Amino acid sequence: MRIIVESKSGSLIAYNVLEKRIINSGFCTLCGACEAACPVSAIQLGGEKINRLHDCSKDLDLCPICYEICPHSEALLLRSLSCVADAPIKNEALGYYRKIVLAQATDPKLREQSHGGAVVTSLLTYGIEKKAFDSAIVSQAEPENPSKPKPMVALVPDDILSAIGSKFFPSSVARAYGRAVYGYGKTNIAFVGVPCHVLALRKMNAWQHKISGNLKITIGLFCFGTFSLTPLLEHITKTYKIKLSDIKRMRLSSKFVIETEKDVIRIPMPEIENHILPSCRTCTDFTSELADISVGSAYPLKDWSTVIIRTKAGEDFFYNAVENGVINTWVIEQEPKVFERLMVAAMQKRREALKEAKEMEEVYGYLPVLLLRETDALANIKIEEIMTRAIKTVPQDITVSQFLELVAKRHHIAYPIVNENSEPIGWITLEEASRVEKQMRNVTLVGQIAIRKLVAVYPEETALDAFKRMSEHEIGRVLVFDRANPKKILGIVTKTDLMHTLTKQY
Ligand SMILES: Cc1cc2nc3c(=O)[nH]c(=O)nc-3n(C[C@H](O)[C@H](O)[C@H](O)COP(=O)(O)OP(=O)(O)OC[C@H]3O[C@@H](n4cnc5c(N)ncnc54)[C@H](O)[C@@H]3O)c2cc1C
Ligand code: SF4
Ligand code: SF4
Ligand code: SF4
């Protein structure tokens, strides 16, 4: 469904909705996609705000573009998802993917400069050198204010090297993508950004915008959120009595770490949490679920990154770089702690975002980025058509340690627990298990920490019934029971199954 509004002059344009719902409500993350996509150059990002250069309703009678391609509108979400939906694995925490591996740049000097394994920099440098693409959109640090990202169109390896490392403030990379097409005439562009940046580019593609065909590959970064630049820097400079020019580097571990020439300041997250952008609070995507390749930290391993390969194009490009000796890889299944942390972080972000979104919808009457908005189609689908029948259960008497090993092997995060008669008694999830203290994991049985709430649906009910029950109980999955034998499980339906069903409608 297209959302457009009638302007005073009688024309139908989307800018008014963008302004009201996104810009004025504080949900803009300054990606610049609206500026890049506007057909009459009516929008411009200036500093930390969006400016309307002229009233586009004088040029056009109908235009839904800026609102629809904004990553914080509900439009085009499911169509955007189709770019990854052919991947063989679908996971409720991580989205669709082909493979997850650990990776690092083979060059140790690069690893020293990055916040992780310098995988992104190595892949981009390799791609430019081998002419796999003709340019890359990256975010350098502003010379006079190194905390501030400066998006750029990188043309040579040195440009890419100058952007190594993460900057935790908004970067207008989608605008830079537009510049690469219009200003530099580039036709084969690599793009790096956080999940909402990647979503903006995918929406342009779903919209079939004329600049979207120039995108060759997207590398998405994991992201918990970005900070509002001026308010956070003001807080830091005042509280810690330093000048902006003193800041050499910022890092994020369990604390926000600021390195100056003379000092290292470690700020506890609760102190600065209120400077995280409002959109980040309702953002469900931790791992850039729509990227060709997603990259994030491999905590607790130093010098390594976690890489989620989602598309065939991403897989071919990544393994080409590996075969040419640019990247080392390692199997994540050998590092269950990395996998556990990844899944827990992704689930936590999703859960907290959904909770927050519910509260925000009450305040604003509108919800920024909530997948599964387009639910009408679910009413026409029977649960028996979409449920997974091959259910993997776990017995109540295995230990938490055994359960965590099983999660690392199977890549699923939630399982029904069954008793000695194979009857379901509850759920065990990775999140519950990882809350058990490490020293207690060998002596705690999953039956002891089971979630005893079993929410049921039946095969003849609809996918919409399943969705409503999940929302009502704030859970991500329901069990399908046999009406004739209420202790017999026939299948399972997850939110990812519902999403998958909806993507197939397009
Ligand atoms: C705002 C933000 C939040 C993050 N939060 C997490 C997290 O919670 N958990 C986690 O595991 N990982 C997080 N990451 C990702 C992580 O910090 C690394 O970027 C990622 O692991 C890639 O590491 P690398 O060594 O391969 O990248 P590098 O080789 O160092 O390359 C980093 C690339 O990131 C790009 N970049 C830097 N800052 C920005 C920005 N603000 N916007 C767009 N692109 C940018 C640069 O252009 C560069 O090409 C976050 C990144 C950002 C930018
Ligand atoms: S994209 Fe440009 S022309 Fe279209 S509604 Fe938005 S501001 Fe107006
Ligand atoms: S498209 Fe990007 S810059 Fe434009 S309003 Fe949306 S978030 Fe802000
Ligand atoms: S948390 Fe989401 S909305 Fe916020 S910067 Fe990251 S991807 Fe964008």
Coordinates of C-alpha atoms and ligand atoms in Angstrom, one line a residue:
M1 CA 0.0 0.0 0.0
R2 CA 1.4 3.4 -0.9
I3 CA 1.2 6.2 1.6
I4 CA 0.8 9.7 0.1
V5 CA -1.0 12.7 1.4
E6 CA -2.9 15.4 -0.3
S7 CA -1.1 18.8 0.0
K8 CA -2.8 22.1 0.3
S9 CA -2.5 22.6 -3.5
G10 CA -4.3 19.4 -4.1
S11 CA -1.2 17.3 -5.2
L12 CA -0.4 14.0 -3.6
I13 CA 3.1 14.0 -2.1
A14 CA 4.8 12.0 0.6
Y15 CA 7.1 14.7 2.1
N16 CA 4.4 15.9 4.5
V17 CA 4.2 12.4 6.0
L18 CA 8.0 12.1 6.1
E19 CA 8.2 15.4 7.9
K20 CA 5.4 14.6 10.4
R21 CA 6.2 11.0 11.2
I22 CA 9.9 10.8 10.8
I23 CA 11.7 14.1 10.9
N24 CA 9.6 16.1 13.4
S25 CA 9.1 13.0 15.7
G26 CA 12.9 12.6 16.0
F27 CA 13.1 9.3 14.2
C28 CA 15.5 10.4 11.4
T29 CA 18.9 8.8 11.5
L30 CA 20.4 11.2 8.9
C31 CA 21.2 8.6 6.3
G32 CA 20.4 10.9 3.4
A33 CA 18.4 8.4 1.4
C34 CA 15.5 10.8 0.9
E35 CA 17.9 13.4 -0.5
A36 CA 19.5 10.9 -2.9
A37 CA 16.2 9.6 -4.1
C38 CA 14.2 12.8 -4.4
P39 CA 13.5 13.4 -8.2
V40 CA 13.4 17.2 -7.9
S41 CA 16.2 17.8 -5.3
A42 CA 13.8 19.2 -2.8
I43 CA 15.5 17.8 0.3
Q44 CA 19.0 18.4 1.6
L45 CA 20.7 17.2 4.7
G46 CA 22.4 20.0 6.4
G47 CA 24.4 19.4 9.6
E48 CA 22.2 17.3 11.8
K49 CA 18.9 18.1 10.2
I50 CA 16.9 17.8 7.0
N51 CA 16.1 20.9 5.1
R52 CA 13.4 21.3 2.5
L53 CA 14.8 23.4 -0.3
H54 CA 11.6 24.0 -2.1
D55 CA 8.0 22.9 -2.1
C56 CA 8.0 19.9 -4.4
S57 CA 4.2 20.0 -4.8
K58 CA 4.8 22.9 -7.2
D59 CA 6.8 20.5 -9.4
L60 CA 4.8 17.2 -9.0
D61 CA 1.3 16.1 -8.4
L62 CA 2.1 12.7 -7.0
C63 CA 5.3 11.4 -5.3
P64 CA 5.5 8.8 -2.6
I65 CA 9.3 8.3 -2.8
C66 CA 10.9 9.9 0.2
Y67 CA 8.6 8.4 2.8
E68 CA 8.6 4.9 1.3
I69 CA 12.4 4.6 1.0
C70 CA 13.0 6.1 4.4
P71 CA 14.3 3.1 6.5
H72 CA 12.0 4.2 9.4
S73 CA 8.7 4.0 7.5
E74 CA 6.7 0.7 7.3
A75 CA 6.5 0.8 3.5
L76 CA 8.3 -1.7 1.3
L77 CA 9.7 -3.8 4.2
L78 CA 8.6 -7.2 3.0
R79 CA 9.5 -6.5 -0.6
S80 CA 13.0 -5.4 0.6
L81 CA 13.3 -8.7 2.4
S82 CA 13.1 -10.7 -0.8
C83 CA 16.7 -9.9 -1.6
V84 CA 17.9 -12.4 1.0
A85 CA 14.9 -14.7 1.3
D86 CA 16.3 -17.4 -0.9
A87 CA 19.0 -18.2 1.7
P88 CA 18.7 -21.7 2.9
I89 CA 18.7 -20.9 6.7
K90 CA 16.2 -18.7 8.4
N91 CA 16.8 -17.9 12.0
E92 CA 14.5 -15.8 14.3
A93 CA 17.4 -13.9 15.8
L94 CA 19.7 -13.5 12.7
G95 CA 17.4 -13.5 9.7
Y96 CA 18.2 -15.3 6.5
Y97 CA 21.7 -16.6 5.8
R98 CA 23.9 -19.1 4.1
K99 CA 26.8 -19.4 6.4
I100 CA 28.3 -17.8 9.5
V101 CA 32.1 -17.8 9.9
L102 CA 34.8 -16.0 11.9
A103 CA 37.2 -14.0 9.8
Q104 CA 40.1 -11.6 10.1
A105 CA 42.3 -9.7 7.7
T106 CA 45.5 -11.6 7.0
D107 CA 47.4 -8.3 7.4
P108 CA 48.1 -7.8 11.2
K109 CA 48.7 -4.0 10.7
L110 CA 45.1 -3.6 9.5
R111 CA 43.8 -5.5 12.5
E112 CA 45.6 -3.2 14.9
Q113 CA 43.8 -0.2 13.5
S114 CA 40.3 -1.6 13.3
H115 CA 37.8 -2.4 16.1
G116 CA 37.6 -6.0 14.9
G117 CA 39.2 -8.2 12.3
A118 CA 39.4 -5.4 9.7
V119 CA 37.4 -7.7 7.5
V120 CA 35.4 -4.8 5.9
T121 CA 38.5 -2.9 5.0
S122 CA 40.2 -5.9 3.5
L123 CA 37.2 -6.9 1.5
L124 CA 36.7 -3.4 0.1
T125 CA 40.4 -2.9 -0.7
Y126 CA 40.5 -6.3 -2.4
G127 CA 37.3 -5.5 -4.4
I128 CA 38.7 -2.1 -5.6
E129 CA 42.1 -3.6 -6.5
K130 CA 40.5 -6.5 -8.5
K131 CA 37.9 -4.2 -10.0
A132 CA 35.0 -6.2 -8.6
F133 CA 33.4 -2.7 -8.1
D134 CA 34.4 0.8 -9.2
S135 CA 33.9 2.6 -5.9
A136 CA 32.9 2.1 -2.3
I137 CA 30.8 4.1 0.1
V138 CA 32.7 4.4 3.4
S139 CA 32.7 6.6 6.5
Q140 CA 36.0 8.4 7.3
A141 CA 36.6 10.4 10.5
E142 CA 36.3 14.2 10.1
P143 CA 39.9 15.6 10.4
E144 CA 38.9 18.4 12.8
N145 CA 36.5 16.2 14.8
P146 CA 37.6 12.6 14.6
S147 CA 34.5 11.3 16.4
K148 CA 32.3 12.5 13.5
P149 CA 31.9 10.2 10.5
K150 CA 32.5 11.8 7.1
P151 CA 30.8 9.7 4.4
M152 CA 32.9 9.5 1.2
V153 CA 33.0 7.8 -2.2
A154 CA 36.2 5.8 -2.1
L155 CA 37.9 5.3 -5.4
V156 CA 41.3 3.9 -4.5
P157 CA 42.6 1.6 -1.7
D158 CA 44.0 4.5 0.3
D159 CA 40.5 6.0 0.6
I160 CA 39.2 2.8 2.0
L161 CA 42.1 2.5 4.5
S162 CA 41.4 6.0 5.7
A163 CA 37.9 4.9 6.8
I164 CA 39.0 1.9 9.0
G165 CA 37.3 1.6 12.4
S166 CA 33.8 2.3 13.7
K167 CA 32.4 5.8 14.4
F168 CA 29.4 5.7 16.6
F169 CA 27.4 8.6 15.2
P170 CA 25.1 8.9 12.2
S171 CA 26.7 8.8 8.8
S172 CA 25.0 10.0 5.6
V173 CA 26.1 7.1 3.5
A174 CA 22.9 6.8 1.5
R175 CA 23.4 10.4 0.4
A176 CA 27.0 9.5 -0.6
Y177 CA 25.6 6.6 -2.6
G178 CA 23.5 9.1 -4.6
R179 CA 26.7 11.3 -5.1
A180 CA 28.6 8.3 -6.4
V181 CA 25.9 7.8 -9.1
Y182 CA 25.1 11.3 -10.0
G183 CA 28.4 13.1 -9.2
Y184 CA 30.9 10.4 -10.1
G185 CA 29.0 8.4 -12.7
K186 CA 29.8 5.1 -10.8
T187 CA 27.8 2.1 -11.9
N188 CA 29.3 -0.7 -9.7
I189 CA 29.2 0.4 -6.1
A190 CA 30.0 -1.3 -2.9
F191 CA 28.2 0.0 0.1
V192 CA 29.0 -0.2 3.9
G193 CA 26.5 0.8 6.5
V194 CA 24.6 -0.1 9.7
P195 CA 21.3 -2.0 9.3
C196 CA 19.1 1.1 8.6
H197 CA 21.5 2.3 5.9
V198 CA 21.3 -1.1 4.2
L199 CA 17.5 -1.1 4.5
A200 CA 17.3 2.3 2.8
L201 CA 19.3 0.9 -0.2
R202 CA 17.2 -2.2 -0.3
K203 CA 14.0 -0.1 -0.3
M204 CA 15.4 1.9 -3.2
N205 CA 15.8 -1.4 -5.0
A206 CA 12.3 -2.5 -4.0
W207 CA 10.9 0.8 -5.3
Q208 CA 13.0 0.2 -8.5
H209 CA 14.5 3.6 -8.2
K210 CA 16.8 4.5 -11.1
I211 CA 19.9 4.7 -9.0
S212 CA 19.4 1.3 -7.3
G213 CA 20.8 -0.7 -10.2
N214 CA 24.3 0.7 -9.6
L215 CA 24.6 -1.2 -6.3
K216 CA 27.0 -4.1 -6.6
I217 CA 27.4 -5.4 -3.0
T218 CA 26.2 -4.3 0.5
I219 CA 28.3 -4.9 3.6
G220 CA 26.2 -4.4 6.7
L221 CA 27.6 -3.8 10.2
F222 CA 26.1 -5.1 13.4
C223 CA 24.6 -2.2 15.3
F224 CA 23.1 -1.7 18.8
G225 CA 22.5 2.0 18.0
T226 CA 24.1 5.3 17.2
F227 CA 24.4 8.4 19.4
S228 CA 23.2 11.9 18.8
L229 CA 26.4 13.7 17.9
T230 CA 26.2 17.2 19.4
P231 CA 24.5 16.3 22.7
L232 CA 26.8 13.4 23.5
L233 CA 30.0 15.3 22.6
E234 CA 28.8 18.3 24.7
H235 CA 28.2 15.9 27.6
I236 CA 31.7 14.3 27.2
T237 CA 33.6 17.5 26.8
K238 CA 31.9 19.2 29.8
T239 CA 31.9 16.2 32.2
Y240 CA 35.4 15.1 31.4
K241 CA 36.9 18.5 30.7
I242 CA 38.4 17.7 27.4
K243 CA 38.4 19.5 24.0
L244 CA 36.9 17.9 20.9
S245 CA 40.3 18.0 19.2
D246 CA 41.8 16.0 22.1
I247 CA 39.7 12.9 21.2
K248 CA 41.7 10.5 19.1
R249 CA 39.6 7.4 19.1
M250 CA 36.3 6.0 20.5
R251 CA 35.7 2.4 21.1
L252 CA 32.8 0.4 22.4
S253 CA 33.3 -2.6 24.7
S254 CA 31.2 -3.1 27.9
K255 CA 31.9 0.7 28.3
F256 CA 32.2 3.6 25.9
V257 CA 36.0 4.2 25.7
I258 CA 37.5 7.5 24.7
E259 CA 41.2 7.7 24.0
T260 CA 42.9 11.1 24.1
E261 CA 46.6 11.9 23.6
K262 CA 47.2 11.6 27.4
D263 CA 44.3 9.6 28.8
V264 CA 41.8 6.8 28.4
I265 CA 38.2 7.6 29.7
R266 CA 35.8 4.7 30.3
I267 CA 32.2 5.8 30.4
P268 CA 29.6 3.4 31.7
M269 CA 26.8 2.9 29.2
P270 CA 23.9 3.9 31.5
E271 CA 25.5 7.4 31.7
I272 CA 25.1 8.1 28.0
E273 CA 22.2 5.8 27.0
N274 CA 19.8 8.7 26.8
H275 CA 21.9 10.1 23.8
I276 CA 21.1 7.1 21.7
L277 CA 18.8 8.1 18.8
P278 CA 15.1 7.4 19.3
S279 CA 14.8 5.2 16.2
C280 CA 17.4 2.8 17.6
R281 CA 15.1 2.0 20.5
T282 CA 12.6 0.5 18.2
C283 CA 15.0 -1.0 15.7
T284 CA 14.8 -4.8 15.7
D285 CA 17.7 -5.5 13.3
F286 CA 21.1 -6.1 15.1
T287 CA 22.9 -8.0 12.3
S288 CA 22.0 -6.1 9.1
E289 CA 19.6 -8.7 8.0
L290 CA 19.3 -7.4 4.5
A291 CA 23.0 -7.1 3.6
D292 CA 24.9 -9.4 1.2
I293 CA 27.5 -9.8 4.0
S294 CA 27.1 -8.8 7.6
V295 CA 30.1 -8.1 9.8
G296 CA 30.3 -7.5 13.6
S297 CA 32.6 -8.3 16.5
A298 CA 33.5 -11.8 17.6
Y299 CA 33.6 -11.0 21.3
P300 CA 35.3 -12.5 23.4
L301 CA 37.8 -13.3 20.6
K302 CA 40.1 -10.3 19.9
D303 CA 41.2 -9.5 16.3
W304 CA 38.4 -11.5 14.8
S305 CA 35.0 -10.5 13.2
T306 CA 31.8 -12.5 12.9
V307 CA 30.7 -12.7 9.3
I308 CA 27.2 -13.7 8.2
I309 CA 27.0 -14.5 4.5
R310 CA 23.4 -14.1 3.3
T311 CA 23.3 -13.9 -0.5
K312 CA 25.0 -15.8 -3.3
A313 CA 26.7 -12.6 -4.5
G314 CA 28.0 -12.1 -1.0
E315 CA 29.2 -15.7 -0.8
D316 CA 31.0 -15.6 -4.1
F317 CA 32.8 -12.3 -3.3
F318 CA 33.8 -13.3 0.2
Y319 CA 35.3 -16.7 -0.8
N320 CA 37.1 -15.1 -3.7
A321 CA 38.8 -12.8 -1.2
V322 CA 39.6 -15.8 1.1
E323 CA 41.0 -17.9 -1.8
N324 CA 43.2 -14.9 -2.7
G325 CA 44.7 -14.8 0.8
V326 CA 43.2 -11.5 1.9
I327 CA 41.1 -13.0 4.7
N328 CA 41.6 -15.9 7.2
T329 CA 38.5 -17.8 8.3
W330 CA 37.7 -20.0 11.3
V331 CA 34.6 -22.1 12.1
I332 CA 32.2 -20.5 14.5
E333 CA 30.9 -23.9 15.7
Q334 CA 34.3 -24.3 17.4
E335 CA 33.6 -21.1 19.4
P336 CA 30.3 -21.6 21.1
K337 CA 30.8 -18.5 23.3
V338 CA 30.9 -16.2 20.3
F339 CA 27.8 -17.8 18.8
E340 CA 26.0 -17.6 22.1
R341 CA 26.8 -13.9 22.5
L342 CA 25.7 -13.1 19.0
M343 CA 22.4 -14.8 19.4
V344 CA 21.7 -13.3 22.8
A345 CA 22.5 -9.8 21.6
A346 CA 20.3 -10.2 18.5
M347 CA 17.4 -11.6 20.5
Q348 CA 17.7 -8.9 23.2
K349 CA 17.7 -6.1 20.7
R350 CA 14.6 -7.5 19.0
R351 CA 12.8 -8.1 22.2
E352 CA 13.6 -4.7 23.7
A353 CA 12.7 -2.9 20.5
L354 CA 9.3 -4.6 20.3
K355 CA 8.6 -3.7 23.9
E356 CA 9.6 -0.1 23.3
A357 CA 7.7 0.1 20.0
K358 CA 4.5 -0.8 21.8
E359 CA 4.9 2.1 24.2
M360 CA 5.9 4.5 21.4
E361 CA 3.0 3.6 19.3
E362 CA 0.7 4.7 22.1
V363 CA 2.5 8.1 22.3
Y364 CA 2.9 8.8 18.6
G365 CA 0.1 6.7 17.1
Y366 CA 2.7 5.5 14.7
L367 CA 5.5 3.0 14.8
P368 CA 8.9 3.4 13.2
V369 CA 10.3 0.2 11.7
L370 CA 8.3 -2.7 12.9
L371 CA 8.5 -5.7 10.7
L372 CA 5.3 -7.7 10.4
R373 CA 3.1 -4.7 9.9
E374 CA 1.5 -6.0 6.8
T375 CA -0.4 -8.7 8.4
D376 CA -3.7 -8.9 6.5
A377 CA -2.4 -11.6 4.2
L378 CA -1.9 -13.9 7.2
A379 CA -5.7 -14.3 7.6
N380 CA -5.8 -16.3 4.4
I381 CA -3.2 -18.8 5.4
K382 CA -3.8 -21.9 7.5
I383 CA -1.3 -22.9 10.1
E384 CA -1.0 -26.4 8.7
E385 CA 0.3 -24.9 5.5
I386 CA 3.3 -23.1 7.1
M387 CA 4.1 -25.0 10.3
T388 CA 7.4 -26.8 10.6
R389 CA 6.6 -30.4 11.3
A390 CA 10.1 -31.8 12.0
I391 CA 10.3 -30.4 15.5
K392 CA 13.5 -30.8 17.5
T393 CA 12.8 -31.2 21.2
V394 CA 15.2 -31.5 24.2
P395 CA 14.7 -33.8 27.2
Q396 CA 14.2 -32.1 30.5
D397 CA 17.2 -33.8 32.1
I398 CA 20.0 -32.5 30.0
T399 CA 22.3 -29.9 31.5
V400 CA 22.5 -26.3 30.5
S401 CA 26.1 -26.9 29.2
Q402 CA 24.9 -29.8 27.0
F403 CA 22.1 -27.5 25.8
L404 CA 24.5 -24.7 24.8
E405 CA 26.6 -27.2 22.8
L406 CA 23.5 -28.3 21.0
V407 CA 22.5 -24.7 20.2
A408 CA 26.0 -24.1 18.6
K409 CA 25.6 -27.2 16.5
R410 CA 22.0 -26.8 15.4
H411 CA 21.9 -23.0 15.1
H412 CA 18.3 -22.9 16.6
I413 CA 17.8 -20.9 19.8
A414 CA 14.6 -22.3 21.3
Y415 CA 13.3 -25.8 21.8
P416 CA 10.3 -27.4 23.5
I417 CA 11.3 -29.4 26.5
V418 CA 9.7 -32.9 26.8
N419 CA 9.3 -35.2 29.8
E420 CA 9.9 -38.9 29.9
N421 CA 6.6 -39.5 28.0
S422 CA 7.7 -37.2 25.2
E423 CA 5.0 -34.7 26.4
P424 CA 5.9 -31.0 26.2
I425 CA 6.3 -29.3 29.6
G426 CA 7.8 -25.9 28.5
W427 CA 10.4 -24.1 26.5
I428 CA 14.1 -23.6 26.8
T429 CA 15.8 -20.7 25.0
L430 CA 19.4 -19.7 24.6
E431 CA 18.6 -16.5 26.5
E432 CA 17.4 -18.4 29.6
A433 CA 20.3 -20.8 29.4
S434 CA 22.9 -18.0 29.1
R435 CA 21.5 -16.4 32.2
V436 CA 22.7 -19.4 34.3
E437 CA 26.1 -18.6 35.9
K438 CA 28.9 -20.4 34.1
Q439 CA 30.0 -22.5 37.1
M440 CA 26.4 -23.8 37.5
R441 CA 25.8 -24.8 33.9
N442 CA 27.1 -28.4 34.4
V443 CA 24.8 -29.0 37.3
T444 CA 21.6 -27.2 36.2
L445 CA 19.1 -29.2 34.2
V446 CA 17.1 -27.4 31.5
G447 CA 13.9 -28.7 33.1
Q448 CA 14.8 -26.5 36.2
I449 CA 14.9 -23.3 34.1
A450 CA 12.1 -24.1 31.6
I451 CA 9.6 -21.4 30.6
R452 CA 6.5 -23.2 31.7
K453 CA 4.1 -21.2 29.5
L454 CA 3.0 -23.2 26.4
V455 CA 1.0 -21.1 24.0
A456 CA -1.0 -23.2 21.6
V457 CA -2.4 -22.9 18.2
Y458 CA -4.2 -25.5 16.1
P459 CA -3.6 -26.6 12.5
E460 CA -6.9 -25.4 11.2
E461 CA -6.4 -21.9 12.7
T462 CA -4.9 -19.1 10.6
A463 CA -1.4 -17.6 10.5
L464 CA -3.0 -14.4 11.8
D465 CA -4.2 -16.2 14.9
A466 CA -0.6 -17.3 15.5
F467 CA 0.6 -13.8 15.0
K468 CA -2.0 -12.4 17.5
R469 CA -1.1 -15.0 20.1
M470 CA 2.6 -14.2 19.7
S471 CA 1.9 -10.5 20.1
E472 CA -0.4 -11.0 23.1
H473 CA 2.1 -13.1 25.0
E474 CA 5.2 -11.2 23.7
I475 CA 6.8 -14.4 22.4
G476 CA 8.4 -15.3 19.1
R477 CA 7.0 -18.8 18.6
V478 CA 4.0 -21.0 19.3
L479 CA 3.4 -24.8 19.3
V480 CA 0.8 -26.4 17.1
F481 CA -1.2 -29.0 19.0
D482 CA -3.5 -31.8 17.9
R483 CA -7.1 -30.8 19.1
A484 CA -7.9 -34.5 19.6
N485 CA -4.8 -35.1 21.8
P486 CA -3.8 -31.8 23.5
K487 CA -0.5 -33.3 24.6
K488 CA 0.6 -34.1 21.1
I489 CA 2.8 -31.5 19.3
L490 CA 2.2 -31.4 15.5
G491 CA 4.5 -28.6 14.7
I492 CA 5.9 -25.2 15.5
V493 CA 5.4 -21.7 14.0
T494 CA 7.8 -18.8 14.6
K495 CA 7.7 -15.1 13.7
T496 CA 10.3 -15.8 11.0
D497 CA 7.9 -18.4 9.4
L498 CA 5.2 -15.7 9.3
M499 CA 7.7 -13.3 7.7
H500 CA 8.8 -15.9 5.2
T501 CA 5.1 -16.5 4.3
L502 CA 4.5 -12.9 3.7
T503 CA 7.6 -12.4 1.6
K504 CA 6.4 -15.2 -0.6
Q505 CA 3.3 -13.2 -1.4
Y506 CA 5.2 -10.6 -3.3
Ligands
LIG1 C1 27.3 2.7 15.0 C2 27.9 1.4 15.1 C3 27.5 0.5 16.1 C4 28.0 -0.8 16.2 N1 27.6 -1.7 17.2 C5 28.1 -2.9 17.2 C6 27.7 -3.8 18.2 O1 26.9 -3.5 19.1 N2 28.1 -5.1 18.2 C7 29.0 -5.5 17.2 O2 29.4 -6.7 17.2 N3 29.4 -4.7 16.2 C8 29.0 -3.4 16.2 N4 29.4 -2.6 15.2 C9 30.3 -3.1 14.2 C10 31.7 -3.1 14.6 O3 32.1 -2.0 15.4 C11 32.6 -3.1 13.4 O4 32.3 -2.1 12.5 C12 32.4 -4.4 12.6 O5 32.7 -5.5 13.4 C13 33.4 -4.5 11.4 O6 34.6 -4.6 11.8 P1 35.9 -4.6 10.9 O7 37.1 -4.6 11.7 O8 35.7 -5.7 9.8 O9 35.7 -3.2 10.1 P2 36.8 -2.2 9.6 O10 37.7 -2.9 8.6 O11 37.4 -1.4 10.7 O12 35.8 -1.2 8.7 C14 34.8 -0.5 9.3 C15 33.9 0.1 8.2 O13 32.8 0.7 8.9 C16 32.4 1.9 8.3 N5 31.8 2.7 9.3 C17 32.4 3.2 10.4 N6 31.5 4.0 11.1 C18 30.4 4.0 10.4 C19 29.1 4.6 10.6 N7 28.9 5.3 11.7 N8 28.2 4.4 9.7 C20 28.4 3.6 8.6 N9 29.6 3.0 8.3 C21 30.5 3.2 9.2 C22 33.7 2.4 7.7 O14 33.4 3.0 6.4 C23 34.6 1.2 7.5 O15 34.6 0.8 6.1 C24 28.9 -1.2 15.2 C25 29.4 -0.3 14.2 C26 28.8 0.9 14.1 C27 29.3 1.9 13.0
SF4_2 S1 10.8 12.6 -2.8 FE1 11.1 14.8 -3.2 S2 9.4 15.3 -4.6 FE2 8.9 13.3 -3.7 S3 7.5 13.9 -2.0 FE3 9.6 13.7 -1.2 S4 10.4 15.8 -1.3 FE4 8.7 15.7 -2.6
SF4_3 S1 15.5 8.8 4.6 FE1 17.2 8.9 6.1 S2 17.7 11.1 6.1 FE2 15.7 10.9 5.2 S3 14.2 11.2 6.8 FE3 14.6 9.0 6.6 S4 16.3 8.5 8.0 FE4 16.2 10.7 7.7
SF4_4 S1 20.1 0.7 15.9 FE1 18.9 0.5 14.0 S2 18.1 2.6 13.7 FE2 19.8 2.8 15.1 S3 21.6 3.3 13.9 FE3 21.6 1.0 14.2 S4 20.5 0.2 12.4 FE4 20.0 2.4 12.5

